[in-house]
Amino acid sequence: MDNLRGAQLRSWSTVMSEMEPWELEDLDDSDSDARGIHNDEDSTSSPIKNNNSHAKSILHGFPLQLELFKRHLNEVCASHGYKRENFGSQWAKITLAFVNEHHAANSPLSLEEFRALKQICIDCSAAFEEEGSKTYIPVDGVSLVEYQWRTLEKVTQVKQSRPREGGDGDGVTISQEQIAKTNKVLSEWNDEEEYLDNVNAVGAPYRESSTINTSEGNGLTCVSFIKLKCEPRVWKALSMLRERVDEKFPSRYEWIKDDSLHCTIRAMDKETWEL
């Protein structure tokens, strides 16, 4: 069985070599600064939202370069019989914070509290467009990450790939299909009473060893690490969000460390991938 499973392993290096616009670069997992080098590959920001016990910054969509990358990666996974992409990574977002275990178990948000939180999100989102122009968030590339915590604040191995110049697609253009996916997700919280159950849904722990992908306790995912400090307006809006949420809901939310913020490309199956 071990030999058979080993024969089914798909090498990340091999997959990356098949993607001509991309080049593989190994990074020391302790080098947090290396994850967020500004590469002028951009994604456009959009509203902040709260659901499923965590707060997210939602983007208009994956830029064309990442959309093409996702498509190829999903084709590779499908051709080898790997699991389908989870719904949560089919639209572009950055998880910013999560509800701590005590509040998640003992004090769900009331409708009034949810409406107050929603208004904070709307107000802080407006800061993105305060000067009347679009806001762009730098994207460094993609990384295959073996992690202990779902927040990616504890990782055991990182392999990063960056787009080569002259490759297919660009880092700014977003397809109408991507925008439509995002708008569909955003529309879900228009019915506040119906959406409240989603807000109070208890998810898997964020700062415990993952058992999602393997019995060994480590998970595997493909992400783009995001450095929000590279865009002053985004950083201003995030700082405002943290301050206002903590003031209104003290100790309810735990914020993910800045250098671990990321946008998930898709979850990976550690049993069938080889770093």
mmCIF file with all atom_site columns, N, CA and C in Angstrom, residues 175-235:
data_model
loop_
_atom_site.group_PDB
_atom_site.id
_atom_site.type_symbol
_atom_site.label_atom_id
_atom_site.label_alt_id
_atom_site.label_comp_id
_atom_site.label_asym_id
_atom_site.label_entity_id
_atom_site.label_seq_id
_atom_site.pdbx_PDB_ins_code
_atom_site.Cartn_x
_atom_site.Cartn_y
_atom_site.Cartn_z
_atom_site.occupancy
_atom_site.B_iso_or_equiv
_atom_site.pdbx_formal_charge
_atom_site.auth_seq_id
_atom_site.auth_comp_id
_atom_site.auth_asym_id
_atom_site.auth_atom_id
_atom_site.pdbx_PDB_model_num
ATOM 1   N N  . SER A 1 175 ? -12.002 38.858 -14.596 1.00 0.00 ? 175 SER A N  1
ATOM 2   C CA . SER A 1 175 ? -13.051 38.444 -15.528 1.00 0.00 ? 175 SER A CA 1
ATOM 3   C C  . SER A 1 175 ? -14.435 38.700 -14.940 1.00 0.00 ? 175 SER A C  1
ATOM 4   N N  . GLN A 1 176 ? -15.422 38.801 -15.817 1.00 0.00 ? 176 GLN A N  1
ATOM 5   C CA . GLN A 1 176 ? -16.807 38.977 -15.386 1.00 0.00 ? 176 GLN A CA 1
ATOM 6   C C  . GLN A 1 176 ? -17.290 37.764 -14.593 1.00 0.00 ? 176 GLN A C  1
ATOM 7   N N  . GLU A 1 177 ? -16.773 36.594 -14.911 1.00 0.00 ? 177 GLU A N  1
ATOM 8   C CA . GLU A 1 177 ? -17.138 35.385 -14.163 1.00 0.00 ? 177 GLU A CA 1
ATOM 9   C C  . GLU A 1 177 ? -16.698 35.501 -12.707 1.00 0.00 ? 177 GLU A C  1
ATOM 10  N N  . GLN A 1 178 ? -15.494 36.019 -12.478 1.00 0.00 ? 178 GLN A N  1
ATOM 11  C CA . GLN A 1 178 ? -14.996 36.197 -11.120 1.00 0.00 ? 178 GLN A CA 1
ATOM 12  C C  . GLN A 1 178 ? -15.827 37.238 -10.358 1.00 0.00 ? 178 GLN A C  1
ATOM 13  N N  . ILE A 1 179 ? -16.145 38.332 -11.024 1.00 0.00 ? 179 ILE A N  1
ATOM 14  C CA . ILE A 1 179 ? -16.945 39.385 -10.388 1.00 0.00 ? 179 ILE A CA 1
ATOM 15  C C  . ILE A 1 179 ? -18.328 38.864 -10.030 1.00 0.00 ? 179 ILE A C  1
ATOM 16  N N  . ALA A 1 180 ? -18.910 38.050 -10.913 1.00 0.00 ? 180 ALA A N  1
ATOM 17  C CA . ALA A 1 180 ? -20.242 37.491 -10.658 1.00 0.00 ? 180 ALA A CA 1
ATOM 18  C C  . ALA A 1 180 ? -20.230 36.574 -9.445  1.00 0.00 ? 180 ALA A C  1
ATOM 19  N N  . LYS A 1 181 ? -19.169 35.763 -9.287  1.00 0.00 ? 181 LYS A N  1
ATOM 20  C CA . LYS A 1 181 ? -19.059 34.883 -8.120  1.00 0.00 ? 181 LYS A CA 1
ATOM 21  C C  . LYS A 1 181 ? -19.011 35.705 -6.833  1.00 0.00 ? 181 LYS A C  1
ATOM 22  N N  . THR A 1 182 ? -18.215 36.773 -6.856  1.00 0.00 ? 182 THR A N  1
ATOM 23  C CA . THR A 1 182 ? -18.086 37.607 -5.674  1.00 0.00 ? 182 THR A CA 1
ATOM 24  C C  . THR A 1 182 ? -19.404 38.288 -5.333  1.00 0.00 ? 182 THR A C  1
ATOM 25  N N  . ASN A 1 183 ? -20.067 38.838 -6.346  1.00 0.00 ? 183 ASN A N  1
ATOM 26  C CA . ASN A 1 183 ? -21.342 39.524 -6.102  1.00 0.00 ? 183 ASN A CA 1
ATOM 27  C C  . ASN A 1 183 ? -22.391 38.575 -5.534  1.00 0.00 ? 183 ASN A C  1
ATOM 28  N N  . LYS A 1 184 ? -22.369 37.330 -5.985  1.00 0.00 ? 184 LYS A N  1
ATOM 29  C CA . LYS A 1 184 ? -23.329 36.341 -5.479  1.00 0.00 ? 184 LYS A CA 1
ATOM 30  C C  . LYS A 1 184 ? -23.100 36.093 -3.988  1.00 0.00 ? 184 LYS A C  1
ATOM 31  N N  . VAL A 1 185 ? -21.826 35.961 -3.602  1.00 0.00 ? 185 VAL A N  1
ATOM 32  C CA . VAL A 1 185 ? -21.506 35.744 -2.187  1.00 0.00 ? 185 VAL A CA 1
ATOM 33  C C  . VAL A 1 185 ? -21.892 36.969 -1.355  1.00 0.00 ? 185 VAL A C  1
ATOM 34  N N  . LEU A 1 186 ? -21.570 38.152 -1.852  1.00 0.00 ? 186 LEU A N  1
ATOM 35  C CA . LEU A 1 186 ? -21.879 39.382 -1.119  1.00 0.00 ? 186 LEU A CA 1
ATOM 36  C C  . LEU A 1 186 ? -23.377 39.570 -0.912  1.00 0.00 ? 186 LEU A C  1
ATOM 37  N N  . SER A 1 187 ? -24.174 39.111 -1.870  1.00 0.00 ? 187 SER A N  1
ATOM 38  C CA . SER A 1 187 ? -25.623 39.306 -1.781  1.00 0.00 ? 187 SER A CA 1
ATOM 39  C C  . SER A 1 187 ? -26.259 38.456 -0.679  1.00 0.00 ? 187 SER A C  1
ATOM 40  N N  . GLU A 1 188 ? -25.540 37.447 -0.189  1.00 0.00 ? 188 GLU A N  1
ATOM 41  C CA . GLU A 1 188 ? -26.121 36.531 0.793   1.00 0.00 ? 188 GLU A CA 1
ATOM 42  C C  . GLU A 1 188 ? -26.490 37.229 2.098   1.00 0.00 ? 188 GLU A C  1
ATOM 43  N N  . TRP A 1 189 ? -25.764 38.275 2.474   1.00 0.00 ? 189 TRP A N  1
ATOM 44  C CA . TRP A 1 189 ? -26.049 38.890 3.767   1.00 0.00 ? 189 TRP A CA 1
ATOM 45  C C  . TRP A 1 189 ? -27.080 40.017 3.662   1.00 0.00 ? 189 TRP A C  1
ATOM 46  N N  . ASN A 1 190 ? -27.698 40.181 2.479   1.00 0.00 ? 190 ASN A N  1
ATOM 47  C CA . ASN A 1 190 ? -28.754 41.182 2.344   1.00 0.00 ? 190 ASN A CA 1
ATOM 48  C C  . ASN A 1 190 ? -29.967 40.821 3.194   1.00 0.00 ? 190 ASN A C  1
ATOM 49  N N  . ASP A 1 191 ? -30.280 39.522 3.285   1.00 0.00 ? 191 ASP A N  1
ATOM 50  C CA . ASP A 1 191 ? -31.343 39.058 4.174   1.00 0.00 ? 191 ASP A CA 1
ATOM 51  C C  . ASP A 1 191 ? -30.715 38.767 5.532   1.00 0.00 ? 191 ASP A C  1
ATOM 52  N N  . GLU A 1 192 ? -30.716 39.756 6.406   1.00 0.00 ? 192 GLU A N  1
ATOM 53  C CA . GLU A 1 192 ? -29.958 39.671 7.656   1.00 0.00 ? 192 GLU A CA 1
ATOM 54  C C  . GLU A 1 192 ? -30.472 38.577 8.581   1.00 0.00 ? 192 GLU A C  1
ATOM 55  N N  . GLU A 1 193 ? -31.777 38.415 8.673   1.00 0.00 ? 193 GLU A N  1
ATOM 56  C CA . GLU A 1 193 ? -32.336 37.411 9.575   1.00 0.00 ? 193 GLU A CA 1
ATOM 57  C C  . GLU A 1 193 ? -31.966 36.007 9.126   1.00 0.00 ? 193 GLU A C  1
ATOM 58  N N  . GLU A 1 194 ? -32.022 35.763 7.834   1.00 0.00 ? 194 GLU A N  1
ATOM 59  C CA . GLU A 1 194 ? -31.677 34.430 7.321   1.00 0.00 ? 194 GLU A CA 1
ATOM 60  C C  . GLU A 1 194 ? -30.178 34.177 7.420   1.00 0.00 ? 194 GLU A C  1
ATOM 61  N N  . TYR A 1 195 ? -29.390 35.224 7.238   1.00 0.00 ? 195 TYR A N  1
ATOM 62  C CA . TYR A 1 195 ? -27.933 35.071 7.222   1.00 0.00 ? 195 TYR A CA 1
ATOM 63  C C  . TYR A 1 195 ? -27.331 34.923 8.615   1.00 0.00 ? 195 TYR A C  1
ATOM 64  N N  . LEU A 1 196 ? -28.092 35.275 9.635   1.00 0.00 ? 196 LEU A N  1
ATOM 65  C CA . LEU A 1 196 ? -27.571 35.254 11.003  1.00 0.00 ? 196 LEU A CA 1
ATOM 66  C C  . LEU A 1 196 ? -27.044 33.877 11.400  1.00 0.00 ? 196 LEU A C  1
ATOM 67  N N  . ASP A 1 197 ? -27.697 32.817 10.956  1.00 0.00 ? 197 ASP A N  1
ATOM 68  C CA . ASP A 1 197 ? -27.224 31.459 11.278  1.00 0.00 ? 197 ASP A CA 1
ATOM 69  C C  . ASP A 1 197 ? -25.826 31.219 10.717  1.00 0.00 ? 197 ASP A C  1
ATOM 70  N N  . ASN A 1 198 ? -25.556 31.753 9.527   1.00 0.00 ? 198 ASN A N  1
ATOM 71  C CA . ASN A 1 198 ? -24.212 31.613 8.949   1.00 0.00 ? 198 ASN A CA 1
ATOM 72  C C  . ASN A 1 198 ? -23.176 32.358 9.776   1.00 0.00 ? 198 ASN A C  1
ATOM 73  N N  . VAL A 1 199 ? -23.559 33.520 10.274  1.00 0.00 ? 199 VAL A N  1
ATOM 74  C CA . VAL A 1 199 ? -22.642 34.315 11.084  1.00 0.00 ? 199 VAL A CA 1
ATOM 75  C C  . VAL A 1 199 ? -22.254 33.562 12.354  1.00 0.00 ? 199 VAL A C  1
ATOM 76  N N  . ASN A 1 200 ? -23.227 32.863 12.935  1.00 0.00 ? 200 ASN A N  1
ATOM 77  C CA . ASN A 1 200 ? -22.989 32.181 14.216  1.00 0.00 ? 200 ASN A CA 1
ATOM 78  C C  . ASN A 1 200 ? -22.552 30.722 14.065  1.00 0.00 ? 200 ASN A C  1
ATOM 79  N N  . ALA A 1 201 ? -22.402 30.256 12.832  1.00 0.00 ? 201 ALA A N  1
ATOM 80  C CA . ALA A 1 201 ? -21.971 28.872 12.632  1.00 0.00 ? 201 ALA A CA 1
ATOM 81  C C  . ALA A 1 201 ? -20.568 28.674 13.196  1.00 0.00 ? 201 ALA A C  1
ATOM 82  N N  . VAL A 1 202 ? -20.360 27.588 13.898  1.00 0.00 ? 202 VAL A N  1
ATOM 83  C CA . VAL A 1 202 ? -19.061 27.299 14.516  1.00 0.00 ? 202 VAL A CA 1
ATOM 84  C C  . VAL A 1 202 ? -18.221 26.470 13.549  1.00 0.00 ? 202 VAL A C  1
ATOM 85  N N  . GLY A 1 203 ? -17.074 26.999 13.168  1.00 0.00 ? 203 GLY A N  1
ATOM 86  C CA . GLY A 1 203 ? -16.195 26.280 12.264  1.00 0.00 ? 203 GLY A CA 1
ATOM 87  C C  . GLY A 1 203 ? -15.120 25.512 13.002  1.00 0.00 ? 203 GLY A C  1
ATOM 88  N N  . ALA A 1 204 ? -14.225 24.914 12.233  1.00 0.00 ? 204 ALA A N  1
ATOM 89  C CA . ALA A 1 204 ? -13.115 24.174 12.828  1.00 0.00 ? 204 ALA A CA 1
ATOM 90  C C  . ALA A 1 204 ? -12.154 25.155 13.501  1.00 0.00 ? 204 ALA A C  1
ATOM 91  N N  . PRO A 1 205 ? -11.450 24.725 14.561  1.00 0.00 ? 205 PRO A N  1
ATOM 92  C CA . PRO A 1 205 ? -10.511 25.614 15.260  1.00 0.00 ? 205 PRO A CA 1
ATOM 93  C C  . PRO A 1 205 ? -9.426  26.143 14.317  1.00 0.00 ? 205 PRO A C  1
ATOM 94  N N  . TYR A 1 206 ? -9.046  27.384 14.513  1.00 0.00 ? 206 TYR A N  1
ATOM 95  C CA . TYR A 1 206 ? -8.047  28.001 13.648  1.00 0.00 ? 206 TYR A CA 1
ATOM 96  C C  . TYR A 1 206 ? -6.633  27.851 14.184  1.00 0.00 ? 206 TYR A C  1
ATOM 97  N N  . ARG A 1 207 ? -6.488  27.764 15.507  1.00 0.00 ? 207 ARG A N  1
ATOM 98  C CA . ARG A 1 207 ? -5.149  27.699 16.080  1.00 0.00 ? 207 ARG A CA 1
ATOM 99  C C  . ARG A 1 207 ? -4.945  26.387 16.819  1.00 0.00 ? 207 ARG A C  1
ATOM 100 N N  . GLU A 1 208 ? -5.315  25.304 16.169  1.00 0.00 ? 208 GLU A N  1
ATOM 101 C CA . GLU A 1 208 ? -5.012  23.963 16.665  1.00 0.00 ? 208 GLU A CA 1
ATOM 102 C C  . GLU A 1 208 ? -4.467  23.162 15.503  1.00 0.00 ? 208 GLU A C  1
ATOM 103 N N  . SER A 1 209 ? -3.777  22.061 15.807  1.00 0.00 ? 209 SER A N  1
ATOM 104 C CA . SER A 1 209 ? -3.221  21.231 14.745  1.00 0.00 ? 209 SER A CA 1
ATOM 105 C C  . SER A 1 209 ? -4.341  20.736 13.847  1.00 0.00 ? 209 SER A C  1
ATOM 106 N N  . SER A 1 210 ? -4.112  20.842 12.533  1.00 0.00 ? 210 SER A N  1
ATOM 107 C CA . SER A 1 210 ? -5.130  20.442 11.575  1.00 0.00 ? 210 SER A CA 1
ATOM 108 C C  . SER A 1 210 ? -5.184  18.926 11.438  1.00 0.00 ? 210 SER A C  1
ATOM 109 N N  . THR A 1 211 ? -6.373  18.387 11.365  1.00 0.00 ? 211 THR A N  1
ATOM 110 C CA . THR A 1 211 ? -6.554  16.960 11.071  1.00 0.00 ? 211 THR A CA 1
ATOM 111 C C  . THR A 1 211 ? -7.391  16.796 9.817   1.00 0.00 ? 211 THR A C  1
ATOM 112 N N  . ILE A 1 212 ? -7.487  17.872 9.040   1.00 0.00 ? 212 ILE A N  1
ATOM 113 C CA . ILE A 1 212 ? -8.341  17.845 7.857   1.00 0.00 ? 212 ILE A CA 1
ATOM 114 C C  . ILE A 1 212 ? -7.738  16.989 6.755   1.00 0.00 ? 212 ILE A C  1
ATOM 115 N N  . ASN A 1 213 ? -6.425  17.123 6.539   1.00 0.00 ? 213 ASN A N  1
ATOM 116 C CA . ASN A 1 213 ? -5.805  16.477 5.395   1.00 0.00 ? 213 ASN A CA 1
ATOM 117 C C  . ASN A 1 213 ? -5.084  15.177 5.718   1.00 0.00 ? 213 ASN A C  1
ATOM 118 N N  . THR A 1 214 ? -4.661  15.006 6.950   1.00 0.00 ? 214 THR A N  1
ATOM 119 C CA . THR A 1 214 ? -3.857  13.830 7.258   1.00 0.00 ? 214 THR A CA 1
ATOM 120 C C  . THR A 1 214 ? -3.930  13.509 8.740   1.00 0.00 ? 214 THR A C  1
ATOM 121 N N  . SER A 1 215 ? -3.811  12.251 9.054   1.00 0.00 ? 215 SER A N  1
ATOM 122 C CA . SER A 1 215 ? -3.837  11.831 10.452  1.00 0.00 ? 215 SER A CA 1
ATOM 123 C C  . SER A 1 215 ? -2.610  12.313 11.210  1.00 0.00 ? 215 SER A C  1
ATOM 124 N N  . GLU A 1 216 ? -1.585  12.765 10.491  1.00 0.00 ? 216 GLU A N  1
ATOM 125 C CA . GLU A 1 216 ? -0.370  13.241 11.147  1.00 0.00 ? 216 GLU A CA 1
ATOM 126 C C  . GLU A 1 216 ? -0.549  14.623 11.760  1.00 0.00 ? 216 GLU A C  1
ATOM 127 N N  . GLY A 1 217 ? -1.651  15.287 11.442  1.00 0.00 ? 217 GLY A N  1
ATOM 128 C CA . GLY A 1 217 ? -1.942  16.562 12.076  1.00 0.00 ? 217 GLY A CA 1
ATOM 129 C C  . GLY A 1 217 ? -1.586  17.792 11.271  1.00 0.00 ? 217 GLY A C  1
ATOM 130 N N  . ASN A 1 218 ? -0.868  17.674 10.149  1.00 0.00 ? 218 ASN A N  1
ATOM 131 C CA . ASN A 1 218 ? -0.539  18.819 9.315   1.00 0.00 ? 218 ASN A CA 1
ATOM 132 C C  . ASN A 1 218 ? -1.458  18.857 8.097   1.00 0.00 ? 218 ASN A C  1
ATOM 133 N N  . GLY A 1 219 ? -1.821  20.071 7.692   1.00 0.00 ? 219 GLY A N  1
ATOM 134 C CA . GLY A 1 219 ? -2.625  20.237 6.493   1.00 0.00 ? 219 GLY A CA 1
ATOM 135 C C  . GLY A 1 219 ? -1.784  20.772 5.352   1.00 0.00 ? 219 GLY A C  1
ATOM 136 N N  . LEU A 1 220 ? -2.357  20.833 4.162   1.00 0.00 ? 220 LEU A N  1
ATOM 137 C CA . LEU A 1 220 ? -1.647  21.311 2.979   1.00 0.00 ? 220 LEU A CA 1
ATOM 138 C C  . LEU A 1 220 ? -2.599  22.200 2.178   1.00 0.00 ? 220 LEU A C  1
ATOM 139 N N  . THR A 1 221 ? -2.101  23.357 1.767   1.00 0.00 ? 221 THR A N  1
ATOM 140 C CA . THR A 1 221 ? -2.940  24.282 1.022   1.00 0.00 ? 221 THR A CA 1
ATOM 141 C C  . THR A 1 221 ? -2.098  25.080 0.049   1.00 0.00 ? 221 THR A C  1
ATOM 142 N N  . CYS A 1 222 ? -2.733  25.607 -0.974  1.00 0.00 ? 222 CYS A N  1
ATOM 143 C CA . CYS A 1 222 ? -2.082  26.489 -1.943  1.00 0.00 ? 222 CYS A CA 1
ATOM 144 C C  . CYS A 1 222 ? -2.668  27.885 -1.750  1.00 0.00 ? 222 CYS A C  1
ATOM 145 N N  . VAL A 1 223 ? -1.817  28.877 -1.500  1.00 0.00 ? 223 VAL A N  1
ATOM 146 C CA . VAL A 1 223 ? -2.292  30.222 -1.170  1.00 0.00 ? 223 VAL A CA 1
ATOM 147 C C  . VAL A 1 223 ? -1.431  31.278 -1.854  1.00 0.00 ? 223 VAL A C  1
ATOM 148 N N  . SER A 1 224 ? -1.924  32.515 -1.815  1.00 0.00 ? 224 SER A N  1
ATOM 149 C CA . SER A 1 224 ? -1.099  33.692 -2.078  1.00 0.00 ? 224 SER A CA 1
ATOM 150 C C  . SER A 1 224 ? -0.993  34.464 -0.774  1.00 0.00 ? 224 SER A C  1
ATOM 151 N N  . PHE A 1 225 ? 0.218   34.634 -0.264  1.00 0.00 ? 225 PHE A N  1
ATOM 152 C CA . PHE A 1 225 ? 0.401   35.464 0.924   1.00 0.00 ? 225 PHE A CA 1
ATOM 153 C C  . PHE A 1 225 ? 0.228   36.929 0.526   1.00 0.00 ? 225 PHE A C  1
ATOM 154 N N  . ILE A 1 226 ? -0.439  37.674 1.404   1.00 0.00 ? 226 ILE A N  1
ATOM 155 C CA . ILE A 1 226 ? -0.780  39.057 1.101   1.00 0.00 ? 226 ILE A CA 1
ATOM 156 C C  . ILE A 1 226 ? -0.152  39.989 2.126   1.00 0.00 ? 226 ILE A C  1
ATOM 157 N N  . LYS A 1 227 ? 0.503   41.038 1.656   1.00 0.00 ? 227 LYS A N  1
ATOM 158 C CA . LYS A 1 227 ? 1.040   42.060 2.558   1.00 0.00 ? 227 LYS A CA 1
ATOM 159 C C  . LYS A 1 227 ? 0.183   43.314 2.433   1.00 0.00 ? 227 LYS A C  1
ATOM 160 N N  . LEU A 1 228 ? -0.781  43.438 3.337   1.00 0.00 ? 228 LEU A N  1
ATOM 161 C CA . LEU A 1 228 ? -1.709  44.556 3.255   1.00 0.00 ? 228 LEU A CA 1
ATOM 162 C C  . LEU A 1 228 ? -1.038  45.890 3.560   1.00 0.00 ? 228 LEU A C  1
ATOM 163 N N  . LYS A 1 229 ? 0.095   45.853 4.261   1.00 0.00 ? 229 LYS A N  1
ATOM 164 C CA . LYS A 1 229 ? 0.792   47.102 4.578   1.00 0.00 ? 229 LYS A CA 1
ATOM 165 C C  . LYS A 1 229 ? 1.345   47.775 3.320   1.00 0.00 ? 229 LYS A C  1
ATOM 166 N N  . CYS A 1 230 ? 1.433   47.030 2.209   1.00 0.00 ? 230 CYS A N  1
ATOM 167 C CA . CYS A 1 230 ? 1.964   47.597 0.970   1.00 0.00 ? 230 CYS A CA 1
ATOM 168 C C  . CYS A 1 230 ? 0.998   48.609 0.357   1.00 0.00 ? 230 CYS A C  1
ATOM 169 N N  . GLU A 1 231 ? -0.264  48.546 0.734   1.00 0.00 ? 231 GLU A N  1
ATOM 170 C CA . GLU A 1 231 ? -1.260  49.478 0.197   1.00 0.00 ? 231 GLU A CA 1
ATOM 171 C C  . GLU A 1 231 ? -1.816  50.313 1.350   1.00 0.00 ? 231 GLU A C  1
ATOM 172 N N  . PRO A 1 232 ? -1.411  51.584 1.461   1.00 0.00 ? 232 PRO A N  1
ATOM 173 C CA . PRO A 1 232 ? -1.779  52.403 2.624   1.00 0.00 ? 232 PRO A CA 1
ATOM 174 C C  . PRO A 1 232 ? -3.277  52.484 2.898   1.00 0.00 ? 232 PRO A C  1
ATOM 175 N N  . ARG A 1 233 ? -4.094  52.611 1.845   1.00 0.00 ? 233 ARG A N  1
ATOM 176 C CA . ARG A 1 233 ? -5.529  52.736 2.089   1.00 0.00 ? 233 ARG A CA 1
ATOM 177 C C  . ARG A 1 233 ? -6.114  51.450 2.658   1.00 0.00 ? 233 ARG A C  1
ATOM 178 N N  . VAL A 1 234 ? -5.625  50.309 2.166   1.00 0.00 ? 234 VAL A N  1
ATOM 179 C CA . VAL A 1 234 ? -6.091  49.032 2.682   1.00 0.00 ? 234 VAL A CA 1
ATOM 180 C C  . VAL A 1 234 ? -5.684  48.879 4.138   1.00 0.00 ? 234 VAL A C  1
ATOM 181 N N  . TRP A 1 235 ? -4.441  49.248 4.444   1.00 0.00 ? 235 TRP A N  1
ATOM 182 C CA . TRP A 1 235 ? -3.950  49.125 5.814   1.00 0.00 ? 235 TRP A CA 1
ATOM 183 C C  . TRP A 1 235 ? -4.730  50.045 6.743   1.00 0.00 ? 235 TRP A C  1
#
